[in-house]
mmCIF file of C-alpha atoms and ligand atoms in Angstrom:
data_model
loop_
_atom_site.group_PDB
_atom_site.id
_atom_site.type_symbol
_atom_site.label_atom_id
_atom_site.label_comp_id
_atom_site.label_asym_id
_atom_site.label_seq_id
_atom_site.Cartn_x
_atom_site.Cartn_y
_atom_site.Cartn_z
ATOM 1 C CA UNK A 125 72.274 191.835 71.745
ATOM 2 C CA UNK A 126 75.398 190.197 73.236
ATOM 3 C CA UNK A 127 75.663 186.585 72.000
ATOM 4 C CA UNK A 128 77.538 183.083 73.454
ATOM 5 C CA UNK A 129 78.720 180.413 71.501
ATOM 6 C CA UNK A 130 78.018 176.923 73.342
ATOM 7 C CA UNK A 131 79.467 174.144 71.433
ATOM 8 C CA UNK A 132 78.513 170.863 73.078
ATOM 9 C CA UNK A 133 81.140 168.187 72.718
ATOM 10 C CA UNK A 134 80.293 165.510 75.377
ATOM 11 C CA UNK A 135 79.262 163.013 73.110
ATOM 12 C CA UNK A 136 80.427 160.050 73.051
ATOM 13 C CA UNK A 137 79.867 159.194 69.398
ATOM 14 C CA UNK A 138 81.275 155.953 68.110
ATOM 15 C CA UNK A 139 79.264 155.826 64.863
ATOM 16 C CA UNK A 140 82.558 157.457 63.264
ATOM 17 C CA UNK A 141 84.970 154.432 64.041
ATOM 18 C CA UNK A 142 88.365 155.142 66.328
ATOM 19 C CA UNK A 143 88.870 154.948 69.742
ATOM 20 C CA UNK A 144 87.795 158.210 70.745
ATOM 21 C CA UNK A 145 84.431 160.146 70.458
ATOM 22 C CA UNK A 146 84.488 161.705 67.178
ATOM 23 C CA UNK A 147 85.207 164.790 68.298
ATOM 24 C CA UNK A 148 88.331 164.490 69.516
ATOM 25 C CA UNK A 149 89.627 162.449 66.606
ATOM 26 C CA UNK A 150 92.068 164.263 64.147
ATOM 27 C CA UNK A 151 90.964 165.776 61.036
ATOM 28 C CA UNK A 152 94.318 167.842 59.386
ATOM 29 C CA UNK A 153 96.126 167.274 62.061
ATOM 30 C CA UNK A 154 93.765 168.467 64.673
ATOM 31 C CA UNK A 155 90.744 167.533 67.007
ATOM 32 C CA UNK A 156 87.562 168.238 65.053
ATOM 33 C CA UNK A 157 85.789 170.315 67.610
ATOM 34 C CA UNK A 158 89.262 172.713 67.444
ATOM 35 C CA UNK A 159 87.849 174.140 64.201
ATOM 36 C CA UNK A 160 84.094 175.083 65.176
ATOM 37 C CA UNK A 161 86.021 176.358 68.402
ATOM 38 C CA UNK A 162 88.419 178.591 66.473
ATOM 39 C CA UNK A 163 85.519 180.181 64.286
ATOM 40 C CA UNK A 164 83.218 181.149 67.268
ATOM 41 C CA UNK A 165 86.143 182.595 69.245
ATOM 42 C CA UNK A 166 87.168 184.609 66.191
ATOM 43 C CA UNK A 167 84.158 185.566 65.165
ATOM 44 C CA UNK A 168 83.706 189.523 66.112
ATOM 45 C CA UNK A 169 79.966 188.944 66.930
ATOM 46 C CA UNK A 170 80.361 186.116 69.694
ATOM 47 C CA UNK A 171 81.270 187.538 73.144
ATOM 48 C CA UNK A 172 81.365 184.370 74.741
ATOM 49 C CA UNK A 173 82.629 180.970 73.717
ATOM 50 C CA UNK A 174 81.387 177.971 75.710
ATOM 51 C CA UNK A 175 82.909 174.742 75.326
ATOM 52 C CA UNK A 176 80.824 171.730 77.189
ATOM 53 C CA UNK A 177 82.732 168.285 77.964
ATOM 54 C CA UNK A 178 81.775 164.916 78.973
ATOM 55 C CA UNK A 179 82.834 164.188 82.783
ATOM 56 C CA UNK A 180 85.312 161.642 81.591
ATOM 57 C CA UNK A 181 87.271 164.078 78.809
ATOM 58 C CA UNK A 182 87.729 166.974 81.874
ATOM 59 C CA UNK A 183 91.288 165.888 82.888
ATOM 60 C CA UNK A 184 92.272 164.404 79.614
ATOM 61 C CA UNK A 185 95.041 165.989 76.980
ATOM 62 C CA UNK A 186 92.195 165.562 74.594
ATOM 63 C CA UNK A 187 90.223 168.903 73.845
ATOM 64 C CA UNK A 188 92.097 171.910 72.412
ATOM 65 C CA UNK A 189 92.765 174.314 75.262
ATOM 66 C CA UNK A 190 91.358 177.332 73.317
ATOM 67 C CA UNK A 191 92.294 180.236 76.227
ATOM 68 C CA UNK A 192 88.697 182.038 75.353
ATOM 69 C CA UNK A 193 87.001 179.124 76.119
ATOM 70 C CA UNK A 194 85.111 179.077 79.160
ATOM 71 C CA UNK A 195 84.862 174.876 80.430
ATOM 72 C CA UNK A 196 81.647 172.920 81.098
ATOM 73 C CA UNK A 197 80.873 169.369 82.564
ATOM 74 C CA UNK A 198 78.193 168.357 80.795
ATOM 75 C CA UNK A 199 75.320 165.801 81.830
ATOM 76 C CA UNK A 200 73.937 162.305 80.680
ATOM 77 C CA UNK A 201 71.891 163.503 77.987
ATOM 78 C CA UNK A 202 72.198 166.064 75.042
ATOM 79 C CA UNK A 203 69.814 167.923 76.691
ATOM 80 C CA UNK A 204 71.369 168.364 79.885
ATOM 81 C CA UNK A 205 74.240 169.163 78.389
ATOM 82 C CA UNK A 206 73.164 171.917 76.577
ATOM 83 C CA UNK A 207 71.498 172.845 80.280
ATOM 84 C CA UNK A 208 74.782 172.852 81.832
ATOM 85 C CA UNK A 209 76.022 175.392 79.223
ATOM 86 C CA UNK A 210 73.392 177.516 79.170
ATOM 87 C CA UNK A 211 73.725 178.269 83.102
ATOM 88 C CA UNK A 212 77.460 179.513 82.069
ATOM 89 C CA UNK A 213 76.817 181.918 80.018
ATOM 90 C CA UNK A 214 77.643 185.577 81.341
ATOM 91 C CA UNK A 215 75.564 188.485 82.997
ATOM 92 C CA UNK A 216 75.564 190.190 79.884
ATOM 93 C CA UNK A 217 74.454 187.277 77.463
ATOM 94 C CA UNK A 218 71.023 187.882 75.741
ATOM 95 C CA UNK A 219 70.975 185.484 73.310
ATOM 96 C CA UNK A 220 73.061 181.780 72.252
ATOM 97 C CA UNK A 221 74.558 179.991 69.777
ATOM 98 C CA UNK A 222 74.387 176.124 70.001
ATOM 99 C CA UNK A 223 76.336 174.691 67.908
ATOM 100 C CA UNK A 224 77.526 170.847 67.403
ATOM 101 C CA UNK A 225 81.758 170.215 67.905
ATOM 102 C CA UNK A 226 81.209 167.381 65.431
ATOM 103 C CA UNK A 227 80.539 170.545 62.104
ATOM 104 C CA UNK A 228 83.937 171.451 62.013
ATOM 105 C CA UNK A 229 83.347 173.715 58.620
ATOM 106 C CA UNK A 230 80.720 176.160 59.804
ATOM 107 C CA UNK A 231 81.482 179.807 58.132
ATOM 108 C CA UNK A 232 81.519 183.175 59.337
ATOM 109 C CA UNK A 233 78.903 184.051 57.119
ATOM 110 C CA UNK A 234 76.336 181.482 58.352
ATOM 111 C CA UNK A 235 76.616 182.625 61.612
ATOM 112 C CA UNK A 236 76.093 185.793 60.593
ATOM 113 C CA UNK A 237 72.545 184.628 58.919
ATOM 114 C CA UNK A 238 71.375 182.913 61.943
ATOM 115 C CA UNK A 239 72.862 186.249 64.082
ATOM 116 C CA UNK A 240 70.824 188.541 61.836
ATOM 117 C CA UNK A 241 67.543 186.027 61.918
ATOM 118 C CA UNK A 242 67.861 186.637 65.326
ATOM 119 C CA UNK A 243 66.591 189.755 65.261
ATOM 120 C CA UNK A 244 62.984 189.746 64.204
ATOM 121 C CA UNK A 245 62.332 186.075 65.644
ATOM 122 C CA UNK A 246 62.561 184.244 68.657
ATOM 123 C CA UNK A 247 64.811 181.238 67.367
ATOM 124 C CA UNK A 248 66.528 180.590 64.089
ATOM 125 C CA UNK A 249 68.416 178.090 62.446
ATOM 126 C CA UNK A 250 70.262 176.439 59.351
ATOM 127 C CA UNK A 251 69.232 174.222 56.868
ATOM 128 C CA UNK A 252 69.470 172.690 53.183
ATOM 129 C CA UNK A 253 66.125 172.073 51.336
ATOM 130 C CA UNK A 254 65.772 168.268 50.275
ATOM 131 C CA UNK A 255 66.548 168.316 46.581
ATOM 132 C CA UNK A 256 67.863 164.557 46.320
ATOM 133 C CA UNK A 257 63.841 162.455 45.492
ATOM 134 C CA UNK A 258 63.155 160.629 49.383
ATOM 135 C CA UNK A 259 61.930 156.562 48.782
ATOM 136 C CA UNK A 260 60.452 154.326 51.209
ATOM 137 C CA UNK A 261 62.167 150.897 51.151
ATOM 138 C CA UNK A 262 61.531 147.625 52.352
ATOM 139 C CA UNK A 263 64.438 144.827 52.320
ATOM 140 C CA UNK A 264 66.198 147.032 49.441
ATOM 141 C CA UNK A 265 63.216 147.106 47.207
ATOM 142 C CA UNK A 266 62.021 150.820 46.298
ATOM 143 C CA UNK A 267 58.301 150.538 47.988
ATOM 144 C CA UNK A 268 57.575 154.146 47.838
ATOM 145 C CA UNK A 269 57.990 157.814 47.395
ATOM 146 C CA UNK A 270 58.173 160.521 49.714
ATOM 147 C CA UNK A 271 56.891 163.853 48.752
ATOM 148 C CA UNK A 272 59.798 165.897 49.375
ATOM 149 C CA UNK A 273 58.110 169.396 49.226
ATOM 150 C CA UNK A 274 59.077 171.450 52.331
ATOM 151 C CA UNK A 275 61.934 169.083 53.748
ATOM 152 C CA UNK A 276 65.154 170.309 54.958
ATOM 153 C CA UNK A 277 68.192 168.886 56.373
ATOM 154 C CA UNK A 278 68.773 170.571 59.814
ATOM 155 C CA UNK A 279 72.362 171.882 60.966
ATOM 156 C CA UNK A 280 73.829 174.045 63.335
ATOM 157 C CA UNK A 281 74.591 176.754 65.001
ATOM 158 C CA UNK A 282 70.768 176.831 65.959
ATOM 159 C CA UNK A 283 70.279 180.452 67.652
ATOM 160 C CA UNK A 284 67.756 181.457 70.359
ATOM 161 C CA UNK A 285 67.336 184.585 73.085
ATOM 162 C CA UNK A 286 68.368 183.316 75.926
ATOM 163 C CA UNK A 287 65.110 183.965 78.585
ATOM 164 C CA UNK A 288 63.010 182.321 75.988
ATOM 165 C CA UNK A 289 65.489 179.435 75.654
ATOM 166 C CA UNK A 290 66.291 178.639 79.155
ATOM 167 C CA UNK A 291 62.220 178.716 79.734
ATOM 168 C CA UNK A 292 62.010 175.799 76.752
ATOM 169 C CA UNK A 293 64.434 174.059 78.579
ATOM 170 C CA UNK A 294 62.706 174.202 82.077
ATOM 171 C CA UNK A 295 59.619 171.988 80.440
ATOM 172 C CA UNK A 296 61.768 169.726 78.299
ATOM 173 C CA UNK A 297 61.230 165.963 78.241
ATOM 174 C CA UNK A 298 64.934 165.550 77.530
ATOM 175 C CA UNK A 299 64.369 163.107 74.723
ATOM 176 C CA UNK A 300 64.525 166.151 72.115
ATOM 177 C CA UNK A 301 67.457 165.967 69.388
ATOM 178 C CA UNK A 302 67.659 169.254 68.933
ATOM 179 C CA UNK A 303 67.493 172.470 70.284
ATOM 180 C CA UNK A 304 65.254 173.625 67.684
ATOM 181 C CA UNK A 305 62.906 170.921 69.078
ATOM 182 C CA UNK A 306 63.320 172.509 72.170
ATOM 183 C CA UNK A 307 62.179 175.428 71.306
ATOM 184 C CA UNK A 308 59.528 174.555 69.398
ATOM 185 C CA UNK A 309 57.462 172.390 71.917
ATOM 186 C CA UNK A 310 57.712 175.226 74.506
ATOM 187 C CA UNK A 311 55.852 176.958 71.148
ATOM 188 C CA UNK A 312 58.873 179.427 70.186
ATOM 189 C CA UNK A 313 58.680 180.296 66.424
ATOM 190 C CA UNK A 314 62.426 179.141 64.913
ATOM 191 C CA UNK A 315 63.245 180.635 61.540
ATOM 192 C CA UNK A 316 64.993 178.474 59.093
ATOM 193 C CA UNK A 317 68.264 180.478 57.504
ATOM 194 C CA UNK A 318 69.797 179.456 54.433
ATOM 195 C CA UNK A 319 72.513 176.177 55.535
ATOM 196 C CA UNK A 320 75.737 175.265 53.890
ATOM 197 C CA UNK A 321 76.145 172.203 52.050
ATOM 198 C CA UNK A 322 79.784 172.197 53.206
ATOM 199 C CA UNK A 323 78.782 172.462 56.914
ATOM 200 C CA UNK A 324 78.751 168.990 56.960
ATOM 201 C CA UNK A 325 78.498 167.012 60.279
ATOM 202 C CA UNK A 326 81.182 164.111 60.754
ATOM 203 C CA UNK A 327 79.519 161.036 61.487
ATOM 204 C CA UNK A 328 80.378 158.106 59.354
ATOM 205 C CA UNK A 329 84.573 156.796 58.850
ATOM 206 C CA UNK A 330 83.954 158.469 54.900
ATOM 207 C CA UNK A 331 82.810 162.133 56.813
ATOM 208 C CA UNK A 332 86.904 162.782 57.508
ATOM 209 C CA UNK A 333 87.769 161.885 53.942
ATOM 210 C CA UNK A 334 84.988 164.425 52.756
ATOM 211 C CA UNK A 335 85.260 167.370 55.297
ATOM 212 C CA UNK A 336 89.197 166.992 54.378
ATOM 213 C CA UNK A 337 88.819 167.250 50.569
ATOM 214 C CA UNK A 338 86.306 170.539 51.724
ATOM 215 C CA UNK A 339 88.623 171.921 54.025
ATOM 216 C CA UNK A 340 91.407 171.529 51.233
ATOM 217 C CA UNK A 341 89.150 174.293 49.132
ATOM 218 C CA UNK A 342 88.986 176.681 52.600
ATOM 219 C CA UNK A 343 92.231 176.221 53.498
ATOM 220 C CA UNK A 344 95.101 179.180 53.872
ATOM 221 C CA UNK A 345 98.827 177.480 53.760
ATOM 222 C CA UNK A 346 101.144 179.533 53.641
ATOM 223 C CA UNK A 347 104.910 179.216 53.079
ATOM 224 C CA UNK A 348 107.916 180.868 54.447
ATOM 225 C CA UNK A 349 111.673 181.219 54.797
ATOM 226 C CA UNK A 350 114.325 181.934 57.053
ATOM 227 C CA UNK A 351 118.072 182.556 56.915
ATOM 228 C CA UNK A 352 120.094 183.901 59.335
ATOM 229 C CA UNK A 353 124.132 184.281 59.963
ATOM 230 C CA UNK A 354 126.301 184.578 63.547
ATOM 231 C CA UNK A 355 130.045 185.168 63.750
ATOM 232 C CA UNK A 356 131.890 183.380 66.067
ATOM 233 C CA UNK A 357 133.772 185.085 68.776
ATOM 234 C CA UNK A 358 135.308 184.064 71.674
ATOM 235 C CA UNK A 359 133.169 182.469 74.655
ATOM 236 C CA UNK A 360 132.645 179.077 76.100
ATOM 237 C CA UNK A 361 128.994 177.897 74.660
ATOM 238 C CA UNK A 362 126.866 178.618 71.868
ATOM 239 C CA UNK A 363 122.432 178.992 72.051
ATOM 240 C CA UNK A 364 121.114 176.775 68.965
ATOM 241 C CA UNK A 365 118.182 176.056 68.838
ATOM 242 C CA UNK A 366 117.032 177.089 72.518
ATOM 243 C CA UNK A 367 119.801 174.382 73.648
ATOM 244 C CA UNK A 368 123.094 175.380 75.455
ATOM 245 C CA UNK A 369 126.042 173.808 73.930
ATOM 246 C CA UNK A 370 129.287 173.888 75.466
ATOM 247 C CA UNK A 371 132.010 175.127 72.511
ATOM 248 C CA UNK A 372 135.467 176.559 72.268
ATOM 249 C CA UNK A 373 133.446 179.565 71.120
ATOM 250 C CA UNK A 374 130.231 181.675 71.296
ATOM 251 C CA UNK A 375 128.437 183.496 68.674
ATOM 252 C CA UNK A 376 128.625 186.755 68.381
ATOM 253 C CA UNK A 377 124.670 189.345 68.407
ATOM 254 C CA UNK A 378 123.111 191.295 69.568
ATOM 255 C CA UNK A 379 120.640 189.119 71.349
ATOM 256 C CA UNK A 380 121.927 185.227 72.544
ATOM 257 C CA UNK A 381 122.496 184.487 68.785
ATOM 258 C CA UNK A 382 120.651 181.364 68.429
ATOM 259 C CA UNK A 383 120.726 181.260 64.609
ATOM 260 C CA UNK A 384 118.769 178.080 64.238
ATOM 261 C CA UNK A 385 115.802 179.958 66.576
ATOM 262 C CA UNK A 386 116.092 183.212 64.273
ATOM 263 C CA UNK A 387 115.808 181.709 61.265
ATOM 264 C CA UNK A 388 112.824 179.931 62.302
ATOM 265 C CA UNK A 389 111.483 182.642 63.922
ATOM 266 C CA UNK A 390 111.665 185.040 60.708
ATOM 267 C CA UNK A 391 110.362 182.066 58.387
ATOM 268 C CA UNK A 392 106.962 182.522 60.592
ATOM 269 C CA UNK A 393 107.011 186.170 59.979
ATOM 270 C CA UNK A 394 107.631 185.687 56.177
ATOM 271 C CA UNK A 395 104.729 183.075 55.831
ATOM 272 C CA UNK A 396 102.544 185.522 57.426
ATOM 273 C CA UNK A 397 104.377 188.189 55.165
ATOM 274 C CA UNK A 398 104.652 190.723 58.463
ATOM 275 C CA UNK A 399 108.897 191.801 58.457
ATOM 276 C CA UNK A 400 111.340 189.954 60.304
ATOM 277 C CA UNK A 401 113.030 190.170 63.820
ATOM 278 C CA UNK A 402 114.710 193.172 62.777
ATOM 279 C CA UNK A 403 111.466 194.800 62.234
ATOM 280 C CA UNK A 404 109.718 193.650 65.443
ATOM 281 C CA UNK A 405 112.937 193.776 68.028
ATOM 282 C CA UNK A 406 115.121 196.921 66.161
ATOM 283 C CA UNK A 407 118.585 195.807 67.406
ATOM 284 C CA UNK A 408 118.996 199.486 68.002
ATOM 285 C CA UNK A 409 116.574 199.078 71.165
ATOM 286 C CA UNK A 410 118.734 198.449 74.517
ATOM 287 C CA UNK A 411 115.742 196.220 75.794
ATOM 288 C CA UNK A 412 116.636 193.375 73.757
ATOM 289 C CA UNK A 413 120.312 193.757 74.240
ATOM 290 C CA UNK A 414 120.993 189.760 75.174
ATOM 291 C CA UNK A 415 117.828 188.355 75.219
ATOM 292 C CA UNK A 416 116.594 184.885 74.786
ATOM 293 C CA UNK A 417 115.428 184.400 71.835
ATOM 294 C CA UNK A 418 112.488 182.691 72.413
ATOM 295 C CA UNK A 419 110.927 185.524 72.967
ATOM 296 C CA UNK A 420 111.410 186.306 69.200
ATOM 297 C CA UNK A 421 109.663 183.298 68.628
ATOM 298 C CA UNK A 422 106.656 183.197 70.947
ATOM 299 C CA UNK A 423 105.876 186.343 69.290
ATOM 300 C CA UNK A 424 105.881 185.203 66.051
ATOM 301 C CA UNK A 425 103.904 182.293 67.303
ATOM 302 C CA UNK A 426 101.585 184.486 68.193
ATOM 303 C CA UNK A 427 100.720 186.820 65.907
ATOM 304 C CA UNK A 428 100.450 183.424 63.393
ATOM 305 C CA UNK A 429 97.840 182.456 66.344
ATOM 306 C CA UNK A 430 96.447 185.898 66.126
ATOM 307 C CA UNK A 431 95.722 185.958 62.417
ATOM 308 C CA UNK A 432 94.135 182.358 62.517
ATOM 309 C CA UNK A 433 97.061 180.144 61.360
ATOM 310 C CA UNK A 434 98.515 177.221 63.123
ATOM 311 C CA UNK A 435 102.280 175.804 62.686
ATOM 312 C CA UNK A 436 102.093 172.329 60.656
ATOM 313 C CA UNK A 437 105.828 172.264 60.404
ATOM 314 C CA UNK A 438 108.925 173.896 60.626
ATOM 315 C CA UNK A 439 111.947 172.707 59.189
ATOM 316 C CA UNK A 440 115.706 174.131 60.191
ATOM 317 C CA UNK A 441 119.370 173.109 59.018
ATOM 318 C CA UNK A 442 122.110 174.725 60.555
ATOM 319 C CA UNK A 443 125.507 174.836 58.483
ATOM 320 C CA UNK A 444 128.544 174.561 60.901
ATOM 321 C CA UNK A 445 131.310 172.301 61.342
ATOM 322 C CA UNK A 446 131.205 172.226 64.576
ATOM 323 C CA UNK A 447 129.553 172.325 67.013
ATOM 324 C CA UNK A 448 128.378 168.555 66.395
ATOM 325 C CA UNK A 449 124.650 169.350 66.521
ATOM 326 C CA UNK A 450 123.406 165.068 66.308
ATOM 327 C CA UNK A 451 123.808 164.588 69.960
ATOM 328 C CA UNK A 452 121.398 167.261 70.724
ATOM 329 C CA UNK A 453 118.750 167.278 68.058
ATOM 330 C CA UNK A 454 116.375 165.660 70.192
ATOM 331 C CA UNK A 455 116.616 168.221 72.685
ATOM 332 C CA UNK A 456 116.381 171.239 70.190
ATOM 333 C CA UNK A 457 113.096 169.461 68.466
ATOM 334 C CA UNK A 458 111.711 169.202 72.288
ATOM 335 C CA UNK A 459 112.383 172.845 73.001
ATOM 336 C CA UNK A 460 111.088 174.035 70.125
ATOM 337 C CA UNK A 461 108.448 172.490 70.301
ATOM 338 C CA UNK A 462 107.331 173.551 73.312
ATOM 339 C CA UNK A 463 107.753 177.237 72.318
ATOM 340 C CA UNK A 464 106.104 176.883 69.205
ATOM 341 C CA UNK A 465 102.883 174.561 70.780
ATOM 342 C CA UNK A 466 103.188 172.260 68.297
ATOM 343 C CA UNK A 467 104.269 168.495 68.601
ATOM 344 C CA UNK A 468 108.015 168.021 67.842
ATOM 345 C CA UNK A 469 107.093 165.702 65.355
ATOM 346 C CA UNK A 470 106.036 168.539 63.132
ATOM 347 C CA UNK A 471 109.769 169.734 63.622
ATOM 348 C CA UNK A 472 112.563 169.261 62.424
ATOM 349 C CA UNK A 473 116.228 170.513 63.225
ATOM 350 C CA UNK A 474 118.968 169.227 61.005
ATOM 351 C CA UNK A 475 122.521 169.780 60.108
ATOM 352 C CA UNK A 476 125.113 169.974 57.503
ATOM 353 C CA UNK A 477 128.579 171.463 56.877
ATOM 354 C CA UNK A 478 129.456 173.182 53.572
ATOM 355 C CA UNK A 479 132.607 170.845 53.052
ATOM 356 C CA UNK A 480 135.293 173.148 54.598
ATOM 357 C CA UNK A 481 133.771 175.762 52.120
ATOM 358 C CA UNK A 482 133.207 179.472 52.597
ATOM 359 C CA UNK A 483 132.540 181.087 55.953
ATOM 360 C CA UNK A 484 131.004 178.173 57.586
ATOM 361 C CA UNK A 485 133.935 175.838 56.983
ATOM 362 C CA UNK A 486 136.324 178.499 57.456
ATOM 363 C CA UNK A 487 134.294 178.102 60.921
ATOM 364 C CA UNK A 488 134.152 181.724 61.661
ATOM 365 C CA UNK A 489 130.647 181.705 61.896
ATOM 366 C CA UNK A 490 127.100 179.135 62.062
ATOM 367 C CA UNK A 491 124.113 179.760 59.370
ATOM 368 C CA UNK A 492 120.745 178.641 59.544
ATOM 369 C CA UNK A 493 117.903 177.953 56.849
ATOM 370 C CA UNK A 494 114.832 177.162 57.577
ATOM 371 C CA UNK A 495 111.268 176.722 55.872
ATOM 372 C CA UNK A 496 107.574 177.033 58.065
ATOM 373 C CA UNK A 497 104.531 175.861 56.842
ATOM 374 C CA UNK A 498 101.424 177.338 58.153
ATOM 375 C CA UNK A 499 97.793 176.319 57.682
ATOM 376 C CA UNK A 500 94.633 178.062 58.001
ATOM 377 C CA UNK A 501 91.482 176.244 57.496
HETATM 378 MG MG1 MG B 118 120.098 186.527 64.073
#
């Protein structure tokens, strides 16, 4: 069985507040649907991730661009949008996931149920037995109650084989809510899989305040630090920062010497707790014999990426005397920025001298600190 993950995000939902559809609005510092996306694609039992937008969202900065993610316009109902991503999936796809961008804290281990449901029955899905009493109420007055006794609360990711699925479809009205609905009118039997209270769906303005506070309980963060040291020597410009300042002298290393980038670079590889540059670029290799060291950085950027973290901020001081680093701290924050995919106003780049004090205000050399926070949820 080879499986794709369809998360349909062309909703429009205002019922959440804010001027965007919900699932674009930030929750911890990032779009909603960017967390259901992030568990499908790392999940090892998904082969295929399909993300479906509304027309309007296409060209928009909005949606995370998640490179796994394969891109669908979706249609004017939920239905047809859920049509649109079905005819995407791949050659090899024999079964689907559909799951809703607005659950942001789905687990791996409830995919897993509905994966493993999968096998003995033709759909399957999650849900949460009833356990609160159910009234009936008229104008706020308690008028009756509701035998609870084989009620759930439906959520996804709602899993089906794919033939069977795309046959529902054909005869739907259109008008269902689910795809479990779907299925079932086209007389598919669904199994229900034990649901997560925590995979809540974000709805109301309180939703972000709760899936925070849950997320808080899932979440990684991780600290780390950097330090790093260059010796002046002679030359015309230093590299701080991934900025080219002109100075009466350069810094001496092995690759461009951009302390400030080093030390922010091995603060990522210490929150991770994988080494330092040293470790990953020996300075006893010729290839790296002047190199820019961004590329230090991108690959610590990525193998944070790799193990599921994201950068919520990095913060770097360099101690010098000169060169005068305020003119350009703009700059370094944009650069950075840009190498690290994060939004320079998670950055920050700072300076200070050490008072004419030691090394630095000796000014034989430039040190950098610097402290990376980063977040897995
Ligand atoms: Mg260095």
């Amino acid at each position: 069985m080879t499986t794709a993950a369809i998360i349909v995000a062309a909703g429009r939902g205002t019922r959440a507040g804010g001027a965007l559809p919900k699932q674009w609005q930030q929750l911890g510092g990032r779009p909603i649907a960017a967390y259901a996306m992030d568990k499908f694609a790392g999940h090892p039992r998904i082969a295929q991730l399909i993300l479906v937008l509304h027309p309007e969202d296409i060209d928009t900065p909005l949606w995370p661009r998640e490179p796994a993610a394969h891109i669908v316009t979706g249609g004017a109902t939920r239905a047809a949008s859920v049509q649109a991503g079905l005819a995407a999936v791949g050659p090899d796809i024999t079964q689907v996931l559909i799951h809703d961008a607005a659950r942001p804290l789905v687990s791996d281990a409830l995919i897993d149920r509905v994966l493993d449901a999968l096998q003995s029955h033709q759909g399957a899905a999650p849900a949460v037995a009833v356990t609160d009493t159910l009234w009936h109420g008229v104008a706020d007055q308690v008028s009756g109650v509701q035998d609870r006794s084989g009620l759930y609360r439906a959520q996804t990711p709602q899993g089906f084989h794919l033939a069977e699925l795309l046959a529902a479809h054909a005869t739907s009205t259109g008008l269902e809510t689910d795809d479990v609905a779907v299925a079932r009118a086209a007389g598919l039997d669904v199994a229900i899989v034990a649901g997560d209270e925590d995979n809540i769906k974000i709805t109301t303005p309180d939703d972000f305040a709760r899936a925070e506070k849950l997320m808080r309980h899932h979440m990684d963060i991780r600290c780390g630090n950097g330090y790093d040291v260059h010796r002046f020597e002679p030359g015309d410009h230093v590299w701080l920062c991934g900025v080219q300042i002109p100075h009466t002298r350069g810094l001496q290393g092995h690759s461009d010497a951009d302390v400030g980038m080093h030390a922010v670079t091995d603060a990522i590889y210490g929150a991770l707790g994988m080494g330092d540059i040293g470790q990953h670029f020996p300075p006893s290799d010729p290839q790296w014999k002047g190199a820019a060291s961004h590329i230090f950085l991108e690959h610590a950027v990525a193998l944070a990426a790799k193990e599921g973290f994201t950068i919520s901020n990095a913060d770097c001081t360099l101690v010098c005397e000169f060169p005068k680093i305020g003119p350009h701290q703009d700059a370094m924050k944009a650069v950075m920025a840009a190498y690290m995919g994060v939004a320079s106003s998670r950055l920050s780049v700072k300076a200070t001298t050490s008072e004419r004090l030691g090394f630095t205000g000796r000014e034989e050399g430039i040190a950098a600190i610097a402290t990376v926070t980063l977040v897995k949820s």
